[in-house]
PDB file of C-alpha atoms in Angstrom:
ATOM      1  CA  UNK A 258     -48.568-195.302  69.623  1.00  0.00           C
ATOM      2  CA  UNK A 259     -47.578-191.709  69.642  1.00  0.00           C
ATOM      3  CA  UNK A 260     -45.044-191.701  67.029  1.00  0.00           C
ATOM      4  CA  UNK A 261     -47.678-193.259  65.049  1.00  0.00           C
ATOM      5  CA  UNK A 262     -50.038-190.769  66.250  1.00  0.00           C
ATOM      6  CA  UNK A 263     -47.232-188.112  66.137  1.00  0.00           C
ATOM      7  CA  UNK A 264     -46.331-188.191  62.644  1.00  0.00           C
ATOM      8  CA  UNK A 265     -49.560-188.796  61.295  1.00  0.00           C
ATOM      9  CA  UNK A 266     -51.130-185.362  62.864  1.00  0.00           C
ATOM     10  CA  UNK A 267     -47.388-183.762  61.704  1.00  0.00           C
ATOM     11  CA  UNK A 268     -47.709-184.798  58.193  1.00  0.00           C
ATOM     12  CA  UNK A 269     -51.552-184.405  57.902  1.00  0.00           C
ATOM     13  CA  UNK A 270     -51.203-180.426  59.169  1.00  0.00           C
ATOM     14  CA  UNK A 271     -48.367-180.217  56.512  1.00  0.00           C
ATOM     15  CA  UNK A 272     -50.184-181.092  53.866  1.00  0.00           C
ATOM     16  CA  UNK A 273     -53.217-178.673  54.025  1.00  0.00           C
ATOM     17  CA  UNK A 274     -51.275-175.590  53.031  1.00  0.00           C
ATOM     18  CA  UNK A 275     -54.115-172.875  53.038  1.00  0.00           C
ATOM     19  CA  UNK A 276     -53.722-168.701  53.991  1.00  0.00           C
ATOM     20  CA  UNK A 277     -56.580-169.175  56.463  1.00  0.00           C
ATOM     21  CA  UNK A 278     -54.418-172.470  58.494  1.00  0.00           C
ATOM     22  CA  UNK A 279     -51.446-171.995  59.758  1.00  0.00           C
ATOM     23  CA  UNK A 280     -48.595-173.545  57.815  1.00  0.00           C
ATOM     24  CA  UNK A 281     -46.595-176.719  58.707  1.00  0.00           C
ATOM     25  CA  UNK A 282     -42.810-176.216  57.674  1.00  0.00           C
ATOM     26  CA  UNK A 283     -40.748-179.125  58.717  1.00  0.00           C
ATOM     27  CA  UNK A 284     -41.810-181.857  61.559  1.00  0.00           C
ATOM     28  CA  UNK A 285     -39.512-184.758  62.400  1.00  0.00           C
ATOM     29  CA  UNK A 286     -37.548-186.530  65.437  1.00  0.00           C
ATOM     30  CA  UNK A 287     -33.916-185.988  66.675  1.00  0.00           C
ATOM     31  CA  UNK A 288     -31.001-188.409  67.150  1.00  0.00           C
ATOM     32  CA  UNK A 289     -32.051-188.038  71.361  1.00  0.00           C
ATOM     33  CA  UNK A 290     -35.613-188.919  70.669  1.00  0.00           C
ATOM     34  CA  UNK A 291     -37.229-185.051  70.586  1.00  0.00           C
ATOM     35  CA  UNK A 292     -40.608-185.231  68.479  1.00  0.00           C
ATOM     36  CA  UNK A 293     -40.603-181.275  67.017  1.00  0.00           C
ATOM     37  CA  UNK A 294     -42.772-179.699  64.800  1.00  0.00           C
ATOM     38  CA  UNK A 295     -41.557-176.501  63.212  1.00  0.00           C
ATOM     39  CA  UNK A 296     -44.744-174.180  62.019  1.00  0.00           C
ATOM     40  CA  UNK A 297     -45.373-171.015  60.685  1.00  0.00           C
ATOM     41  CA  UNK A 298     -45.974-168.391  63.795  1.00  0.00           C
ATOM     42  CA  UNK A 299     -49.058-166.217  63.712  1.00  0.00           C
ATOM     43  CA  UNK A 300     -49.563-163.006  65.684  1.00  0.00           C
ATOM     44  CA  UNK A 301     -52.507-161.473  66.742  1.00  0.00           C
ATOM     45  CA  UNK A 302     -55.192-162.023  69.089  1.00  0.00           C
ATOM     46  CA  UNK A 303     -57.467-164.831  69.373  1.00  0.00           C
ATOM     47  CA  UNK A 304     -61.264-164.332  68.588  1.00  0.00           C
ATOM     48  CA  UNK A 305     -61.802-165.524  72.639  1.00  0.00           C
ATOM     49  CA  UNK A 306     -59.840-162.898  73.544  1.00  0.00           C
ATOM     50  CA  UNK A 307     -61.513-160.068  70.833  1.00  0.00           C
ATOM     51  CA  UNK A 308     -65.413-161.221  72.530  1.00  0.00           C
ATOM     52  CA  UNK A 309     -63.912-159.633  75.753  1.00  0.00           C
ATOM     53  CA  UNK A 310     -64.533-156.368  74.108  1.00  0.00           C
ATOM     54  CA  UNK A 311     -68.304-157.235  72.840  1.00  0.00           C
ATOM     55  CA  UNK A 312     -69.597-158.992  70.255  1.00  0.00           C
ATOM     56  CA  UNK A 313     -68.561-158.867  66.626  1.00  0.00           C
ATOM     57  CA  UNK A 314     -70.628-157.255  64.017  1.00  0.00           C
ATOM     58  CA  UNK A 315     -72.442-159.524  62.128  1.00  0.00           C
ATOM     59  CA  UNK A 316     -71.009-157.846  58.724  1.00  0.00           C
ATOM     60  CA  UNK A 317     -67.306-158.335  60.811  1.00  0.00           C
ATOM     61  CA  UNK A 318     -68.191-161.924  61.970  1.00  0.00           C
ATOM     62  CA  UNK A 319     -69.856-163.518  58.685  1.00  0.00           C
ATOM     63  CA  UNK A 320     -66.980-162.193  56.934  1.00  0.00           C
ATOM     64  CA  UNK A 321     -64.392-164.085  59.125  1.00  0.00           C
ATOM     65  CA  UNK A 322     -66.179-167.315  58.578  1.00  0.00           C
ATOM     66  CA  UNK A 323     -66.571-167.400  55.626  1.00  0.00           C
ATOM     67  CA  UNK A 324     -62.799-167.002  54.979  1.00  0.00           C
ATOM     68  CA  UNK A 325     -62.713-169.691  57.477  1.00  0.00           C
ATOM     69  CA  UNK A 326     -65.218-171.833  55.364  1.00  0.00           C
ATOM     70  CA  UNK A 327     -63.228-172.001  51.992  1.00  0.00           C
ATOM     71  CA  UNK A 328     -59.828-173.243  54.465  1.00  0.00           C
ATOM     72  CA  UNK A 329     -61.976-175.895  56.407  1.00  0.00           C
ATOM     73  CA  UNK A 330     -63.759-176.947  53.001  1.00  0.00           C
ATOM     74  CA  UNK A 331     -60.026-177.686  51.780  1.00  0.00           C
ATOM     75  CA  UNK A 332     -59.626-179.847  55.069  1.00  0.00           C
ATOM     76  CA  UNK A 333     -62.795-182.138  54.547  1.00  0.00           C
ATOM     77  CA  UNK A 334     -61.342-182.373  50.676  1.00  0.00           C
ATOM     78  CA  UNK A 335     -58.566-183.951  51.884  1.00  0.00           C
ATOM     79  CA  UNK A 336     -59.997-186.421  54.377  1.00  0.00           C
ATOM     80  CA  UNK A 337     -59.495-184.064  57.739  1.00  0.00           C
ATOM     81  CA  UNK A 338     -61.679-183.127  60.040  1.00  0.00           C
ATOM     82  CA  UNK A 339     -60.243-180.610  63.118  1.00  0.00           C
ATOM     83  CA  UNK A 340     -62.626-181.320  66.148  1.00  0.00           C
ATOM     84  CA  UNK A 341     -61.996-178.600  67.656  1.00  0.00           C
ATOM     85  CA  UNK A 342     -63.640-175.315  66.393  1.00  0.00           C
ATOM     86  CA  UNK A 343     -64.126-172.776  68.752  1.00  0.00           C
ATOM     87  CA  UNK A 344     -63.211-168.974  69.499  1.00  0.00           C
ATOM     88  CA  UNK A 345     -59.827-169.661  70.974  1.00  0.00           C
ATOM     89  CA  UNK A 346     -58.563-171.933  67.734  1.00  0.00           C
ATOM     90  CA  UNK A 347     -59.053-168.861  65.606  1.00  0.00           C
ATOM     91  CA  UNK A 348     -56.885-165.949  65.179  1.00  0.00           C
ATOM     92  CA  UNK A 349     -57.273-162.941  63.589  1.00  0.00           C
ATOM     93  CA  UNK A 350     -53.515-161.261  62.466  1.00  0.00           C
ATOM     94  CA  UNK A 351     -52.579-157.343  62.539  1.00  0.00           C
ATOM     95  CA  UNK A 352     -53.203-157.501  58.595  1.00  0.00           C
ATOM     96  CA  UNK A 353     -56.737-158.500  59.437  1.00  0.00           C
ATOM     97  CA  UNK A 354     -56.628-162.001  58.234  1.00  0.00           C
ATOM     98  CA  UNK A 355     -58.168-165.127  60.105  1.00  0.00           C
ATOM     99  CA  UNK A 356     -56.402-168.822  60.630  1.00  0.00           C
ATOM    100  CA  UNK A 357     -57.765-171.680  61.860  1.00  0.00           C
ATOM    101  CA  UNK A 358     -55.126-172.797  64.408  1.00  0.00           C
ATOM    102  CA  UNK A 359     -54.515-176.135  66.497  1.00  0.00           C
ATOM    103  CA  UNK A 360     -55.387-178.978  64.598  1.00  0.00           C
ATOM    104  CA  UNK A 361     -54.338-181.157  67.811  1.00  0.00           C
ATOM    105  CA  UNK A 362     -57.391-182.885  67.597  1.00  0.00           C
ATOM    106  CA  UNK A 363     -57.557-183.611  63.609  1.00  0.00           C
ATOM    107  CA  UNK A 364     -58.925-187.250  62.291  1.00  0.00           C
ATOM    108  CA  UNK A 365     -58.370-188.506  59.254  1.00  0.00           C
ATOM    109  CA  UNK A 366     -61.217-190.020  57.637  1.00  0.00           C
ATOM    110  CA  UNK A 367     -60.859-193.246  55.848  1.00  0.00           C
ATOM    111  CA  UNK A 368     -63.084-193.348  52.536  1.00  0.00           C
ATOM    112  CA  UNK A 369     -66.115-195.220  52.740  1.00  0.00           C
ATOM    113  CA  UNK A 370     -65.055-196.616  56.581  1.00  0.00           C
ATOM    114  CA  UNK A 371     -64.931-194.867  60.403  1.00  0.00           C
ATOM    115  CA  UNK A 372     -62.512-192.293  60.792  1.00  0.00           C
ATOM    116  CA  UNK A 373     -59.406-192.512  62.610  1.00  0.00           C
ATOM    117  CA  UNK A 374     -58.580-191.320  65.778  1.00  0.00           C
ATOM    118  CA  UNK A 375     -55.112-189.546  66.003  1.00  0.00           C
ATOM    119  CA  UNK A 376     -55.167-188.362  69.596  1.00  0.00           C
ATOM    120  CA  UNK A 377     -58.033-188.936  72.313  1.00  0.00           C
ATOM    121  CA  UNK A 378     -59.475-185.831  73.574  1.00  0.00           C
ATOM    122  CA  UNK A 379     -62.856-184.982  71.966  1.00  0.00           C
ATOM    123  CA  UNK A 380     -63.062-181.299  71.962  1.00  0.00           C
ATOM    124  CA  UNK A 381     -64.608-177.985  73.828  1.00  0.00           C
ATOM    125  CA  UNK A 382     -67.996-178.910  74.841  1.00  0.00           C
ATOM    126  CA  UNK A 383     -69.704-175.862  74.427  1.00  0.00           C
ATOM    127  CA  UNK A 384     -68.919-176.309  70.467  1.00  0.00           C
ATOM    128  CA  UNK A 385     -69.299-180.473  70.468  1.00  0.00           C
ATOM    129  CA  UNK A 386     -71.822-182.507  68.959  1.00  0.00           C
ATOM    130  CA  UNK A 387     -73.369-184.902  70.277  1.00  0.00           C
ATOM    131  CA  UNK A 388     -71.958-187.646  68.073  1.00  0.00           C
ATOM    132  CA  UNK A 389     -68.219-186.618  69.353  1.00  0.00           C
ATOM    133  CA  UNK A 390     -69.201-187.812  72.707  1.00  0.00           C
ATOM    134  CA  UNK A 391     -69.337-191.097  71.750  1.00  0.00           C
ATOM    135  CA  UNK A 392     -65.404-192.204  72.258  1.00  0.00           C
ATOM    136  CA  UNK A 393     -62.736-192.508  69.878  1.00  0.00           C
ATOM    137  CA  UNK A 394     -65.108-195.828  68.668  1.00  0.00           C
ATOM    138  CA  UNK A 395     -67.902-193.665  66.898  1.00  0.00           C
ATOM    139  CA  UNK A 396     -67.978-192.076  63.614  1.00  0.00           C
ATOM    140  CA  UNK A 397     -67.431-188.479  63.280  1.00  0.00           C
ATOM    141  CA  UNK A 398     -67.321-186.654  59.774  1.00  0.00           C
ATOM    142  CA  UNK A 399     -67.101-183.375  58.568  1.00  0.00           C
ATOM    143  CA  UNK A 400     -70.732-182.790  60.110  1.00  0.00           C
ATOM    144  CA  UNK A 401     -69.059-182.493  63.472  1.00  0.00           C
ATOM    145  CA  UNK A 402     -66.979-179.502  62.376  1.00  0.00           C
ATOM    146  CA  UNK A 403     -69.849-177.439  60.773  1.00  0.00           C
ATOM    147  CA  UNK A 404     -72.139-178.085  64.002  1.00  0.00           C
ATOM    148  CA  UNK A 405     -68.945-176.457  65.839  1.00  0.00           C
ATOM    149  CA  UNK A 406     -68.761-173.948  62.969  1.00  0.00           C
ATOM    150  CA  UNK A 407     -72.179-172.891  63.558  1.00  0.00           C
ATOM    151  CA  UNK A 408     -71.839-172.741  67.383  1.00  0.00           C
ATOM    152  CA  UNK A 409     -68.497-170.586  67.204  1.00  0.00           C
ATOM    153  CA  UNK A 410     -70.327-168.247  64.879  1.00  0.00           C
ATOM    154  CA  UNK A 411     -73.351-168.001  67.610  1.00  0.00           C
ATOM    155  CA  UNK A 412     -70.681-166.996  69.901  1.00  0.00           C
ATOM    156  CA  UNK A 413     -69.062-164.437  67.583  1.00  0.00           C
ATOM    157  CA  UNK A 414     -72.750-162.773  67.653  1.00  0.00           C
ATOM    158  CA  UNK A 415     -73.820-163.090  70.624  1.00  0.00           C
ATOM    159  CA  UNK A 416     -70.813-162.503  73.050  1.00  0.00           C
ATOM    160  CA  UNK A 417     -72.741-165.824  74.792  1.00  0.00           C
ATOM    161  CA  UNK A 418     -71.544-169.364  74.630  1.00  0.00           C
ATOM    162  CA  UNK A 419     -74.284-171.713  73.139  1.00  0.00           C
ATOM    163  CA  UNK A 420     -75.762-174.368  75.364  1.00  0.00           C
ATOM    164  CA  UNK A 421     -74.394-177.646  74.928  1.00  0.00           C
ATOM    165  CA  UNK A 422     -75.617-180.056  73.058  1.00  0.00           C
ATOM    166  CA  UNK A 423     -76.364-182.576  75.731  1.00  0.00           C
ATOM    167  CA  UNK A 424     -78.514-179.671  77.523  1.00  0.00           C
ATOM    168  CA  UNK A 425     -80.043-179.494  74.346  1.00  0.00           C
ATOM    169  CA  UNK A 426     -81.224-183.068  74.053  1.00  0.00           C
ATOM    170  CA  UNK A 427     -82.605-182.872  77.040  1.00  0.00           C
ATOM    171  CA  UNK A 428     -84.483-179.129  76.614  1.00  0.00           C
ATOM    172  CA  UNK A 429     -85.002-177.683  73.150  1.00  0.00           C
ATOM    173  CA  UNK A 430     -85.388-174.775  74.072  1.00  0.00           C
ATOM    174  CA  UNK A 431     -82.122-174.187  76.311  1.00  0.00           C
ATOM    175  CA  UNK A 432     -80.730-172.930  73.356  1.00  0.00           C
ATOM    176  CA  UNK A 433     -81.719-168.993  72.801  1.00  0.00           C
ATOM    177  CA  UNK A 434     -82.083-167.503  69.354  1.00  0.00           C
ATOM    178  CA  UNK A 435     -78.972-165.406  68.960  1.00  0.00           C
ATOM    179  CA  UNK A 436     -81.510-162.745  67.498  1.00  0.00           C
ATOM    180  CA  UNK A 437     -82.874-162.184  70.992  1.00  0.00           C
ATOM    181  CA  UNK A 438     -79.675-161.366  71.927  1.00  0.00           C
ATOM    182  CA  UNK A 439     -78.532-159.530  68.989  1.00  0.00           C
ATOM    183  CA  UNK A 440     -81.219-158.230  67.481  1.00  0.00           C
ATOM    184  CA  UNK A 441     -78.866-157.004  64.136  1.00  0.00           C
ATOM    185  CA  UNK A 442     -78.589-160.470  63.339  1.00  0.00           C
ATOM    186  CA  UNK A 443     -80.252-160.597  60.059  1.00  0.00           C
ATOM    187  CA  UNK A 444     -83.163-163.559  60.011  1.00  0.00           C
ATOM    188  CA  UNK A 445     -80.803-165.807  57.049  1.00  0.00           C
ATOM    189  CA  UNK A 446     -77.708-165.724  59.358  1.00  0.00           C
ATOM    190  CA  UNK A 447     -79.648-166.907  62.610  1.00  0.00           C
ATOM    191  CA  UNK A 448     -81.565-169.606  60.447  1.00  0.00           C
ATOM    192  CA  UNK A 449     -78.355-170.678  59.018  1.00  0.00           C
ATOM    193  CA  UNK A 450     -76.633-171.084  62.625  1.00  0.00           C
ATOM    194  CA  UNK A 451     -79.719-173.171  63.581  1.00  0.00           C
ATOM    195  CA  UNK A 452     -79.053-175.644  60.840  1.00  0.00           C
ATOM    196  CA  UNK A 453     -75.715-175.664  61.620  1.00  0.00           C
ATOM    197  CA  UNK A 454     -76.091-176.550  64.995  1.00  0.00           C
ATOM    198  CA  UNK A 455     -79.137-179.447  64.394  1.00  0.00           C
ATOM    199  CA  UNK A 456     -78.778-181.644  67.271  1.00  0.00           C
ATOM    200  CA  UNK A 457     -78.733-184.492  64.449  1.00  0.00           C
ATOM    201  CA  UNK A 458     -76.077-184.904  61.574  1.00  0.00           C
ATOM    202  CA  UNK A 459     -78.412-185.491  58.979  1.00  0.00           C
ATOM    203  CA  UNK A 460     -80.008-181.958  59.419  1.00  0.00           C
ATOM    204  CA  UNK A 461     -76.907-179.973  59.278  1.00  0.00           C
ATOM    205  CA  UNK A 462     -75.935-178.880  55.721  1.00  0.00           C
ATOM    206  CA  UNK A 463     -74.342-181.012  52.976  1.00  0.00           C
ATOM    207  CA  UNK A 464     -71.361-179.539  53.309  1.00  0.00           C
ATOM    208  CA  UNK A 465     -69.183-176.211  55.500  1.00  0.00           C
ATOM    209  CA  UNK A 466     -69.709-174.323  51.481  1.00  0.00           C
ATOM    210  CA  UNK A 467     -73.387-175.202  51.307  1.00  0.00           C
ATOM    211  CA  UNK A 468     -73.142-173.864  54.742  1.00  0.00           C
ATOM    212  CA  UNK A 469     -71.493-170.557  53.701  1.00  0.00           C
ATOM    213  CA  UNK A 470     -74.243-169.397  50.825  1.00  0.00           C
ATOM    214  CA  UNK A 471     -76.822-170.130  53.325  1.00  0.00           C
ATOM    215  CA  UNK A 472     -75.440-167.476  55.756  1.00  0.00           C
ATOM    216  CA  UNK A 473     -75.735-165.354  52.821  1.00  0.00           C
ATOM    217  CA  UNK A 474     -79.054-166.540  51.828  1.00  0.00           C
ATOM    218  CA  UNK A 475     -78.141-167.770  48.353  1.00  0.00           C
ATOM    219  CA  UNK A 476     -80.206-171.268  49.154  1.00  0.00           C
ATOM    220  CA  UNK A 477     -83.304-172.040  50.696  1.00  0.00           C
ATOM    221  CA  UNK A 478     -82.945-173.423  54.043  1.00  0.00           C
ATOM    222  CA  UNK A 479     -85.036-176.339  54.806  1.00  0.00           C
ATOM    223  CA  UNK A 480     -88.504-176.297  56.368  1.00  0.00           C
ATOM    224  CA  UNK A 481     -87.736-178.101  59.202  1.00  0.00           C
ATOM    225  CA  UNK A 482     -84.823-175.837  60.608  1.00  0.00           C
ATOM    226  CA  UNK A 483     -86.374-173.393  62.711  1.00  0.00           C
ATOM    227  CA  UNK A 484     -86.543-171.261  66.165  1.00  0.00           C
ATOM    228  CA  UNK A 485     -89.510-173.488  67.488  1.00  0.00           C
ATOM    229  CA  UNK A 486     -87.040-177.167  66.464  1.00  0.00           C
ATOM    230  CA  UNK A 487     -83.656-175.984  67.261  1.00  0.00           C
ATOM    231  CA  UNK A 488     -84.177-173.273  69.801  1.00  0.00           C
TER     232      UNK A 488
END
C-alpha cells in the first residue's frame, strides 16, 4: 500500500510543473528498497513565519493568491486536489515569488466517481472543511481547496486564524469579519473570503479562478453570501 500510495503522490507532483509549485525532478526506489523523491529546493520564508511580523497588506496578500490561484487552477485541471492549504504550505522566495509547497496530502480525483485517497491524514483544521472530516470514504473536490484558500487568505489579513469549521456549524457567528479586524480590507475582498469559506460546498464558487475575479470584484457575488450567513 505505500508504494502504491508512494508512486502515485511521486508521479502526480511531477506532473503539475507550474512556477508557483515546486517542481518534481526525478522520484523512484533503490536496489536496497529507499523510496526518494528528488525536488526542486525553494528558499525563503514561509507565509506562517512572515504573519509573525503582522499582517500582510491586502494589496501584498491578494497579489500572492492570486499567483497562487492560476497554479492551484492547473492542479484541479489535472484531477488534483492538495488538502492542505494553509500559511505554512506557502512560500514566498528572495525574488518575491510564491509556491505552493507539500502536496503530501494530494487526491486524485477520478472523473465522474469519489476521489482517491493517496495518504490518510486530512489536513490543518483551522483551514478544513467540513466535508474533509468525513474519512478517507467521503468525497472531497476541488471545493475543499478553495474553502482552505479562502481561510488562508483570512489569515494573511488578519494575522488571526479563522474559526474552524466545526465551531462554525455549531455558532455562525464564531467566525469574525476580517474587516473588524482589518479595517483596510476592501468590502469585495472580505465578501469574497466569505464565499470562499461557506460552510457548504455548493455555496463556495464554481471554481479557485471564479474565485480570483471575485476578490477583485469583476463578478457579482451572490445574495446569499454575507456577514449576517457566514459570519
Amino acid at each position: 500500500d505505500f508504494q502504491t500510495r508512494f508512486f502515485l503522490e511521486a508521479s502526480t507532483s511531477a506532473k503539475l510543473s507550474h512556477p508557483n509549485t515546486v517542481t518534481v525532478f526525478d522520484y523512484g526506489k533503490t536496489d536496497d528498497g529507499i523510496f526518494y523523491i528528488v525536488m526542486e529546493l525553494v528558499t525563503g520564508e514561509t507565509l506562517r513565519s512572515r504573519l509573525e511580523r503582522g499582517p500582510l497588506s491586502p494589496r501584498l496578500a491578494v497579489r500572492m493568491m492570486t499567483e497562487l490561484c492560476d497554479a492551484l487552477s492547473t492542479a484541479h485541471r489535472r484531477g488534483v486536489i492538495h488538502r492542505d492549504i494553509k500559511p505554512s504550505n506557502i512560500k514566498l522566495t528572495p525574488s518575491g515569488l510564491v509556491k505552493l509547497v507539500d502536496f503530501g496530502l494530494v487526491k486524485i480525483m477520478a472523473p465522474g466517481e469519489v476521489t482517491i485517497t493517496v495518504i490518510q491524514e486530512q489536513g490543518t483544521a483551522l483551514y478544513t472543511p467540513l466535508e474533509q472530516y468525513g474519512g478517507d470514504d467521503t468525497h472531497t473536490d476541488a471545493q475543499a481547496d478553495i474553502f482552505s484558500f479562502g481561510a488562508t487568505l483570512y489569515h494573511l489579513l488578519t494575522n488571526e486564524p479563522p474559526a474552524e469549521a466545526r465551531k462554525r456549524f455549531l455558532n455562525s457567528r464564531s467566525l469574525t469579519p476580517p474587516i473588524d479586524i482589518n479595517p483596510r480590507i476592501s468590502s469585495h475582498v472580505e465578501k469574497a473570503i466569505f464565499w470562499a469559506m461557506a460552510l457548504h460546498p455548493n455555496d463556495r464558487p464554481v471554481d479557485v479562478l471564479t474565485f480570483r475575479d471575485a476578490l477583485f470584484g469583476k463578478i457579482e457575488i451572490p445574495i446569499q453570501v454575507d456577514v449576517e450567513r457566514y459570519g
